[in-house]
Tab-separated table of C-alpha atoms and ligand atoms in Angstrom:
chain	number	residue	atom	x	y	z
A	1	MET	CA	12.861	-15.699	15.107
A	2	ARG	CA	16.017	-17.747	15.609
A	3	ALA	CA	18.726	-17.659	12.983
A	4	GLY	CA	18.071	-20.444	10.461
A	5	ASP	CA	14.367	-20.771	11.229
A	6	PHE	CA	13.351	-18.279	8.557
A	7	ASP	CA	15.200	-20.359	5.945
A	8	LEU	CA	13.615	-23.558	7.222
A	9	PHE	CA	10.068	-22.174	6.901
A	10	ALA	CA	10.770	-20.360	3.621
A	11	ASP	CA	12.285	-23.522	2.077
A	12	VAL	CA	9.252	-25.634	2.986
A	13	VAL	CA	6.842	-23.023	1.609
A	14	LYS	CA	8.848	-22.660	-1.622
A	15	LYS	CA	9.170	-26.402	-2.167
A	16	GLU	CA	5.494	-27.124	-1.547
A	17	SER	CA	3.812	-24.138	-3.197
A	18	GLY	CA	6.360	-22.160	-5.193
A	19	ILE	CA	5.695	-19.113	-2.983
A	20	HIS	CA	8.981	-17.263	-2.633
A	21	LEU	CA	9.463	-15.531	0.723
A	22	THR	CA	12.223	-12.966	0.943
A	23	GLU	CA	13.851	-11.893	4.239
A	24	ASP	CA	11.760	-8.711	4.320
A	25	LYS	CA	8.701	-10.965	4.783
A	26	ALA	CA	10.018	-12.292	8.128
A	27	TYR	CA	7.435	-10.211	10.038
A	28	LEU	CA	4.635	-11.761	7.927
A	29	LEU	CA	5.973	-15.233	8.502
A	30	GLU	CA	6.156	-14.645	12.253
A	31	SER	CA	2.647	-13.256	12.603
A	32	ARG	CA	1.005	-15.870	10.386
A	33	LEU	CA	2.850	-18.890	11.776
A	34	MET	CA	1.901	-18.093	15.382
A	35	SER	CA	-1.637	-19.292	14.642
A	36	VAL	CA	-0.219	-22.520	13.163
A	37	ALA	CA	1.844	-23.035	16.324
A	38	ARG	CA	-1.264	-22.514	18.478
A	39	LYS	CA	-3.326	-24.914	16.334
A	40	HIS	CA	-0.683	-27.633	16.861
A	41	ASN	CA	-0.438	-26.879	20.613
A	42	LEU	CA	3.091	-25.568	20.292
A	43	ALA	CA	4.160	-22.750	22.591
A	44	SER	CA	6.269	-20.718	20.192
A	45	LEU	CA	7.755	-20.413	16.715
A	46	ASP	CA	10.933	-22.018	18.067
A	47	THR	CA	8.979	-25.164	18.984
A	48	LEU	CA	7.174	-25.053	15.648
A	49	ALA	CA	10.539	-24.961	13.852
A	50	ASP	CA	11.918	-27.788	16.047
A	51	ASN	CA	8.869	-29.931	15.316
A	52	LEU	CA	9.176	-29.277	11.606
A	53	ARG	CA	12.855	-30.230	11.663
A	54	GLN	CA	12.081	-33.480	13.465
A	55	GLN	CA	9.064	-34.519	11.431
A	56	LYS	CA	7.591	-32.892	8.340
A	57	THR	CA	4.075	-34.274	8.767
A	58	ALA	CA	1.691	-33.541	5.907
A	59	ALA	CA	-0.731	-31.762	8.268
A	60	LEU	CA	1.930	-29.425	9.643
A	61	VAL	CA	3.433	-28.655	6.243
A	62	ASN	CA	-0.040	-28.037	4.801
A	63	ASP	CA	-0.971	-25.622	7.600
A	64	ILE	CA	2.304	-23.721	7.186
A	65	VAL	CA	1.783	-23.383	3.425
A	66	GLU	CA	-1.871	-22.342	3.829
A	67	ALA	CA	-0.881	-19.733	6.379
A	68	MET	CA	1.581	-18.206	3.925
A	69	THR	CA	-0.869	-17.863	1.031
A	70	THR	CA	-2.356	-14.421	0.417
A	71	ASN	CA	-6.022	-14.852	-0.441
A	72	GLU	CA	-7.019	-11.295	-1.266
A	73	SER	CA	-9.755	-11.251	-3.926
A	74	SER	CA	-12.903	-9.415	-4.922
A	75	PHE	CA	-15.801	-9.709	-7.352
A	76	PHE	CA	-14.973	-8.443	-10.873
A	77	ARG	CA	-11.463	-7.632	-9.647
A	78	ASP	CA	-9.961	-4.874	-11.833
A	79	GLN	CA	-13.150	-4.925	-13.958
A	80	ARG	CA	-11.270	-4.797	-17.308
A	81	PRO	CA	-10.569	-8.573	-17.567
A	82	PHE	CA	-14.262	-9.313	-17.160
A	83	GLU	CA	-15.170	-6.721	-19.796
A	84	GLN	CA	-12.554	-8.271	-22.120
A	85	PHE	CA	-14.008	-11.680	-21.380
A	86	ARG	CA	-17.538	-10.487	-22.206
A	87	ASN	CA	-16.743	-8.278	-25.211
A	88	PHE	CA	-13.688	-9.874	-26.829
A	89	VAL	CA	-13.361	-13.515	-25.753
A	90	LEU	CA	-16.980	-14.616	-25.640
A	91	PRO	CA	-17.907	-13.418	-29.166
A	92	ARG	CA	-14.804	-15.244	-30.494
A	93	LEU	CA	-15.790	-18.442	-28.704
A	94	ILE	CA	-19.399	-18.183	-29.856
A	95	GLN	CA	-18.048	-18.220	-33.420
A	96	SER	CA	-15.326	-20.826	-33.076
A	97	ARG	CA	-17.220	-23.250	-30.811
A	98	ARG	CA	-20.606	-23.044	-32.577
A	99	ASP	CA	-20.516	-26.724	-33.577
A	100	LYS	CA	-19.440	-28.187	-30.268
A	101	LYS	CA	-21.330	-25.685	-28.106
A	102	LEU	CA	-18.957	-26.278	-25.229
A	103	ILE	CA	-16.807	-23.735	-23.403
A	104	ARG	CA	-14.389	-24.735	-20.630
A	105	ILE	CA	-12.880	-22.138	-18.312
A	106	TRP	CA	-10.303	-22.585	-15.532
A	107	SER	CA	-10.013	-20.167	-12.661
A	108	ALA	CA	-6.578	-21.268	-11.456
A	109	ALA	CA	-5.899	-19.844	-7.966
A	110	CYS	CA	-9.544	-18.917	-7.351
A	111	SER	CA	-9.045	-18.051	-3.671
A	112	SER	CA	-12.463	-17.598	-1.977
A	113	GLY	CA	-14.381	-17.888	-5.264
A	114	GLN	CA	-15.131	-14.313	-6.329
A	115	GLU	CA	-13.331	-14.822	-9.672
A	116	PRO	CA	-15.223	-17.948	-10.871
A	117	TYR	CA	-18.540	-16.544	-9.620
A	118	SER	CA	-17.873	-13.281	-11.504
A	119	LEU	CA	-17.229	-15.299	-14.690
A	120	ALA	CA	-20.371	-17.361	-14.093
A	121	MET	CA	-22.408	-14.147	-13.712
A	122	VAL	CA	-21.029	-12.727	-16.979
A	123	LEU	CA	-21.913	-15.973	-18.764
A	124	ASP	CA	-25.383	-16.047	-17.261
A	125	GLU	CA	-25.989	-12.437	-18.287
A	126	GLU	CA	-25.006	-13.425	-21.848
A	127	LYS	CA	-26.875	-16.742	-21.897
A	128	ALA	CA	-29.375	-15.625	-24.551
A	129	LYS	CA	-26.438	-15.697	-27.004
A	130	ILE	CA	-25.474	-19.281	-26.125
A	131	PRO	CA	-28.740	-21.226	-25.800
A	132	GLY	CA	-28.210	-24.921	-25.106
A	133	TRP	CA	-24.443	-24.540	-24.735
A	134	LYS	CA	-22.539	-26.419	-22.055
A	135	ILE	CA	-20.356	-24.161	-19.943
A	136	GLU	CA	-17.884	-25.697	-17.521
A	137	ILE	CA	-15.982	-23.616	-14.997
A	138	VAL	CA	-13.269	-25.360	-12.982
A	139	ALA	CA	-12.064	-23.362	-9.985
A	140	THR	CA	-8.937	-24.452	-8.117
A	141	ASP	CA	-6.647	-23.217	-5.360
A	142	ILE	CA	-3.838	-24.704	-3.299
A	143	SER	CA	-5.624	-23.748	-0.089
A	144	ASN	CA	-8.216	-26.278	1.140
A	145	GLU	CA	-9.689	-23.613	3.359
A	146	MET	CA	-10.203	-21.248	0.415
A	147	VAL	CA	-11.660	-23.979	-1.798
A	148	GLU	CA	-14.152	-24.809	0.983
A	149	LYS	CA	-15.096	-21.145	1.354
A	150	ALA	CA	-15.439	-20.780	-2.420
A	151	LYS	CA	-17.623	-23.904	-2.604
A	152	GLN	CA	-19.872	-22.547	0.118
A	153	GLY	CA	-20.186	-19.224	-1.705
A	154	THR	CA	-21.113	-17.240	1.387
A	155	TYR	CA	-19.812	-13.685	1.734
A	156	ASN	CA	-20.166	-10.894	4.273
A	157	GLN	CA	-21.414	-7.400	3.576
A	158	PHE	CA	-17.910	-6.027	3.060
A	159	GLU	CA	-17.037	-8.725	0.520
A	160	VAL	CA	-20.167	-8.226	-1.587
A	161	GLN	CA	-19.736	-4.468	-1.513
A	162	ARG	CA	-16.366	-4.779	-3.244
A	163	GLY	CA	-16.908	-4.781	-7.000
A	164	LEU	CA	-20.302	-6.456	-7.168
A	165	PRO	CA	-23.038	-4.285	-8.730
A	166	ILE	CA	-26.175	-4.224	-6.564
A	167	GLN	CA	-28.421	-5.627	-9.332
A	168	LEU	CA	-26.147	-8.704	-9.664
A	169	LEU	CA	-26.061	-9.106	-5.869
A	170	VAL	CA	-29.847	-9.150	-5.702
A	171	LYS	CA	-30.175	-11.440	-8.742
A	172	TYR	CA	-27.577	-14.097	-7.933
A	173	PHE	CA	-27.357	-14.154	-4.113
A	174	LYS	CA	-29.747	-14.944	-1.310
A	175	GLN	CA	-29.495	-12.966	1.920
A	176	GLU	CA	-29.361	-14.562	5.362
A	177	GLY	CA	-28.917	-11.831	7.960
A	178	ASP	CA	-25.735	-9.998	7.057
A	179	ARG	CA	-24.441	-12.893	4.927
A	180	TRP	CA	-25.024	-13.412	1.222
A	181	THR	CA	-24.882	-16.857	-0.428
A	182	VAL	CA	-24.568	-17.523	-4.143
A	183	LYS	CA	-27.739	-19.105	-5.531
A	184	ASP	CA	-27.514	-22.791	-6.463
A	185	GLU	CA	-28.212	-22.097	-10.166
A	186	LEU	CA	-24.938	-20.187	-10.407
A	187	ARG	CA	-22.917	-22.511	-8.207
A	188	ARG	CA	-23.993	-25.669	-10.031
A	189	GLY	CA	-21.933	-24.840	-13.129
A	190	ILE	CA	-18.655	-24.577	-11.215
A	191	SER	CA	-16.554	-27.459	-9.926
A	192	PHE	CA	-14.194	-26.567	-7.098
A	193	LYS	CA	-11.021	-28.546	-6.425
A	194	THR	CA	-7.837	-28.209	-4.419
A	195	PHE	CA	-4.974	-28.047	-6.879
A	196	ASN	CA	-1.339	-26.957	-6.714
A	197	LEU	CA	-0.174	-25.067	-9.819
A	198	MET	CA	3.229	-26.733	-9.443
A	199	ASP	CA	1.620	-30.097	-10.260
A	200	ASP	CA	0.768	-31.647	-13.607
A	201	ALA	CA	-2.708	-30.390	-14.514
A	202	SER	CA	-3.545	-32.913	-17.242
A	203	SER	CA	-6.308	-34.469	-15.105
A	204	LEU	CA	-8.215	-31.164	-15.351
A	205	GLY	CA	-8.504	-31.438	-19.137
A	206	VAL	CA	-8.149	-28.717	-21.763
A	207	PHE	CA	-9.568	-25.208	-21.490
A	208	ASP	CA	-10.621	-22.421	-23.840
A	209	VAL	CA	-9.895	-19.722	-21.278
A	210	ILE	CA	-7.675	-19.706	-18.200
A	211	PHE	CA	-7.750	-16.997	-15.549
A	212	CYS	CA	-4.506	-17.237	-13.571
A	213	ARG	CA	-4.549	-13.850	-11.925
A	214	ASN	CA	-2.565	-12.415	-9.052
A	215	VAL	CA	-0.745	-15.582	-8.107
A	216	LEU	CA	2.410	-15.538	-10.262
A	217	ILE	CA	3.520	-12.452	-8.304
A	218	TYR	CA	4.289	-14.735	-5.367
A	219	PHE	CA	6.657	-16.959	-7.380
A	220	ASP	CA	10.254	-16.464	-8.478
A	221	SER	CA	11.046	-16.324	-12.176
A	222	GLU	CA	11.879	-20.018	-12.517
A	223	THR	CA	8.624	-21.103	-10.868
A	224	LYS	CA	6.614	-18.614	-12.957
A	225	GLY	CA	8.147	-20.190	-16.078
A	226	LYS	CA	7.323	-23.703	-14.917
A	227	VAL	CA	3.730	-22.808	-14.018
A	228	LEU	CA	3.185	-20.977	-17.329
A	229	GLU	CA	4.599	-23.950	-19.216
A	230	ASN	CA	2.118	-26.256	-17.415
A	231	ILE	CA	-0.722	-23.861	-18.141
A	232	SER	CA	0.194	-23.584	-21.822
A	233	ARG	CA	-0.361	-27.342	-22.118
A	234	ARG	CA	-3.892	-26.967	-20.764
A	235	LEU	CA	-5.070	-24.423	-23.347
A	236	THR	CA	-6.696	-25.176	-26.688
A	237	GLU	CA	-4.756	-24.028	-29.742
A	238	ASP	CA	-6.664	-20.728	-29.828
A	239	GLY	CA	-7.163	-20.584	-26.046
A	240	LEU	CA	-6.527	-17.431	-24.032
A	241	LEU	CA	-4.798	-16.772	-20.731
A	242	PHE	CA	-5.633	-13.859	-18.432
A	243	LEU	CA	-2.933	-12.691	-16.019
A	244	GLY	CA	-3.152	-10.078	-13.253
A	245	GLY	CA	-2.393	-6.403	-13.850
A	246	ALA	CA	1.078	-6.640	-12.272
A	247	GLU	CA	2.006	-9.872	-14.055
A	248	THR	CA	3.838	-10.373	-17.315
A	249	ILE	CA	5.309	-13.085	-19.512
A	250	ILE	CA	8.202	-10.914	-20.681
A	251	GLY	CA	11.503	-12.523	-19.789
A	252	VAL	CA	9.686	-15.443	-18.162
A	253	THR	CA	8.465	-17.683	-20.981
A	254	ASP	CA	8.199	-17.806	-24.749
A	255	ARG	CA	5.196	-20.144	-24.612
A	256	PHE	CA	2.849	-17.133	-24.677
A	257	LYS	CA	2.539	-13.871	-26.550
A	258	SER	CA	0.354	-10.839	-25.849
A	259	VAL	CA	-2.908	-10.477	-27.699
A	260	GLN	CA	-2.903	-7.151	-29.530
A	261	GLU	CA	-4.909	-4.389	-27.891
A	262	GLN	CA	-5.998	-6.723	-25.080
A	263	ARG	CA	-3.872	-5.876	-22.069
A	264	GLY	CA	-3.324	-8.815	-19.732
A	265	VAL	CA	-4.534	-11.392	-22.294
A	266	PHE	CA	-2.110	-13.924	-23.807
A	267	GLN	CA	-2.195	-16.690	-26.390
A	268	VAL	CA	-0.072	-19.777	-26.802
A	269	THR	CA	2.853	-19.670	-29.219
A	270	CYS	CA	4.583	-22.607	-30.878
A	271	ASN	CA	7.936	-21.608	-29.364
A	272	GLY	CA	7.995	-24.423	-26.887
A	273	PRO	CA	10.438	-27.261	-26.487
A	274	PRO	CA	10.772	-29.771	-29.345
A	275	GLY	CA	7.458	-31.461	-29.934
A	276	SER	CA	5.268	-28.640	-28.689
A	277	ASN	CA	3.824	-28.074	-32.161
A	278	VAL	CA	2.753	-31.694	-32.104
A	279	LEU	CA	1.179	-31.009	-28.731
A	280	LEU	CA	-0.788	-28.091	-30.139
A	281	LYS	CA	-2.033	-30.284	-32.989
A	282	GLN	CA	-3.006	-33.041	-30.564
A	283	ARG	CA	-4.902	-30.529	-28.473
A	284	ALA	CA	-6.662	-29.170	-31.538
A	285	ALA	CA	-7.681	-32.726	-32.442
A	286	LEU	CA	-8.883	-33.336	-28.881
A	287	THR	CA	-11.110	-30.283	-28.957
A	288	ALA	CA	-12.263	-30.629	-32.580
B	1	SAM	C1	-4.191	-13.110	-4.260
B	1	SAM	S1	-5.109	-14.572	-4.523
B	1	SAM	C2	-5.742	-14.302	-6.155
B	1	SAM	C3	-7.189	-14.712	-6.269
B	1	SAM	C4	-7.853	-14.386	-7.624
B	1	SAM	N1	-7.206	-15.079	-8.705
B	1	SAM	C5	-7.873	-12.903	-7.871
B	1	SAM	O1	-7.166	-12.419	-8.750
B	1	SAM	O2	-8.584	-12.194	-7.149
B	1	SAM	C6	-3.797	-15.754	-4.786
B	1	SAM	C7	-4.240	-17.196	-4.585
B	1	SAM	O3	-3.229	-18.054	-5.105
B	1	SAM	C8	-3.220	-19.235	-4.335
B	1	SAM	N2	-1.958	-19.951	-4.553
B	1	SAM	C9	-0.716	-19.647	-4.119
B	1	SAM	N3	0.173	-20.562	-4.522
B	1	SAM	C10	-0.522	-21.469	-5.255
B	1	SAM	C11	-0.148	-22.664	-5.943
B	1	SAM	N4	1.111	-23.124	-5.967
B	1	SAM	N5	-1.119	-23.358	-6.579
B	1	SAM	C12	-2.414	-22.918	-6.562
B	1	SAM	N6	-2.808	-21.809	-5.932
B	1	SAM	C13	-1.880	-21.090	-5.283
B	1	SAM	C14	-3.425	-18.743	-2.922
B	1	SAM	O4	-3.912	-19.744	-2.054
B	1	SAM	C15	-4.411	-17.590	-3.139
B	1	SAM	O5	-5.736	-17.983	-2.885
């Protein structure tokens, strides 16, 4: 790659998505951007960089950003968060939301959909405890391609073999050859949208639980802080945030604190900028 081109690509990716590419990722950039060059009928990365310098069209920028996202996911990834959701979070919500009978969950950075479908399966397995309740799952990702794949809910044999117990596979998926598609009953409760975590999320509403797992690792500290601040504004007063196993709030934000004995689970504090206590009260009123 020519001198200066790495910075050009890395700057665009950082500005548009928050994803921070360090020089040691140059090989990744090169291999992933070759397919973008081919898609735009450009002979090489040099021509791709020249085109980008001349004209930052939305289509080109979008394809570059999508190519640099890492979409690794699996059903019930790391298992523990889904057990915490079933055994710790859900009983709390059943108590605290018994009048409204509404639970809203956001899978922020849902990739190809395994995370929201895993949550939907847990909720369906527990449905006898929440008869007549309305459950809304909103699943978002910056990548259009991933959101489309998630919406479709079709997985290959390898994907369903990773983390998905066979009895849940048989119960919630229909088989077509070597492909498995999530049954409509499960998919119906989830709304999929393209959404950039750098943007204001107020249009998505307020949530009781947010899963924002394995995405902050791609951001620098400043961006992590900004994203966590945005997310804190989308949680109810007693709402809970799940982060990935390698992610932490320590030294990044004081808007969250750890929930005791629940690794990877965080709750909103009142340590925000002036006025954030008012915000918490407004949110409480909104969800009352
Ligand atoms: C490694 S996957 C994590 C998927 C899932 N949460 C899990 O833990 O298995 C990271 C996802 O974050 C998405 N992503 C990266 N930057 C984003 C941003 N600024 N806004 C929304 N999603 C983003 C990527 O497209 C990718 O699908």
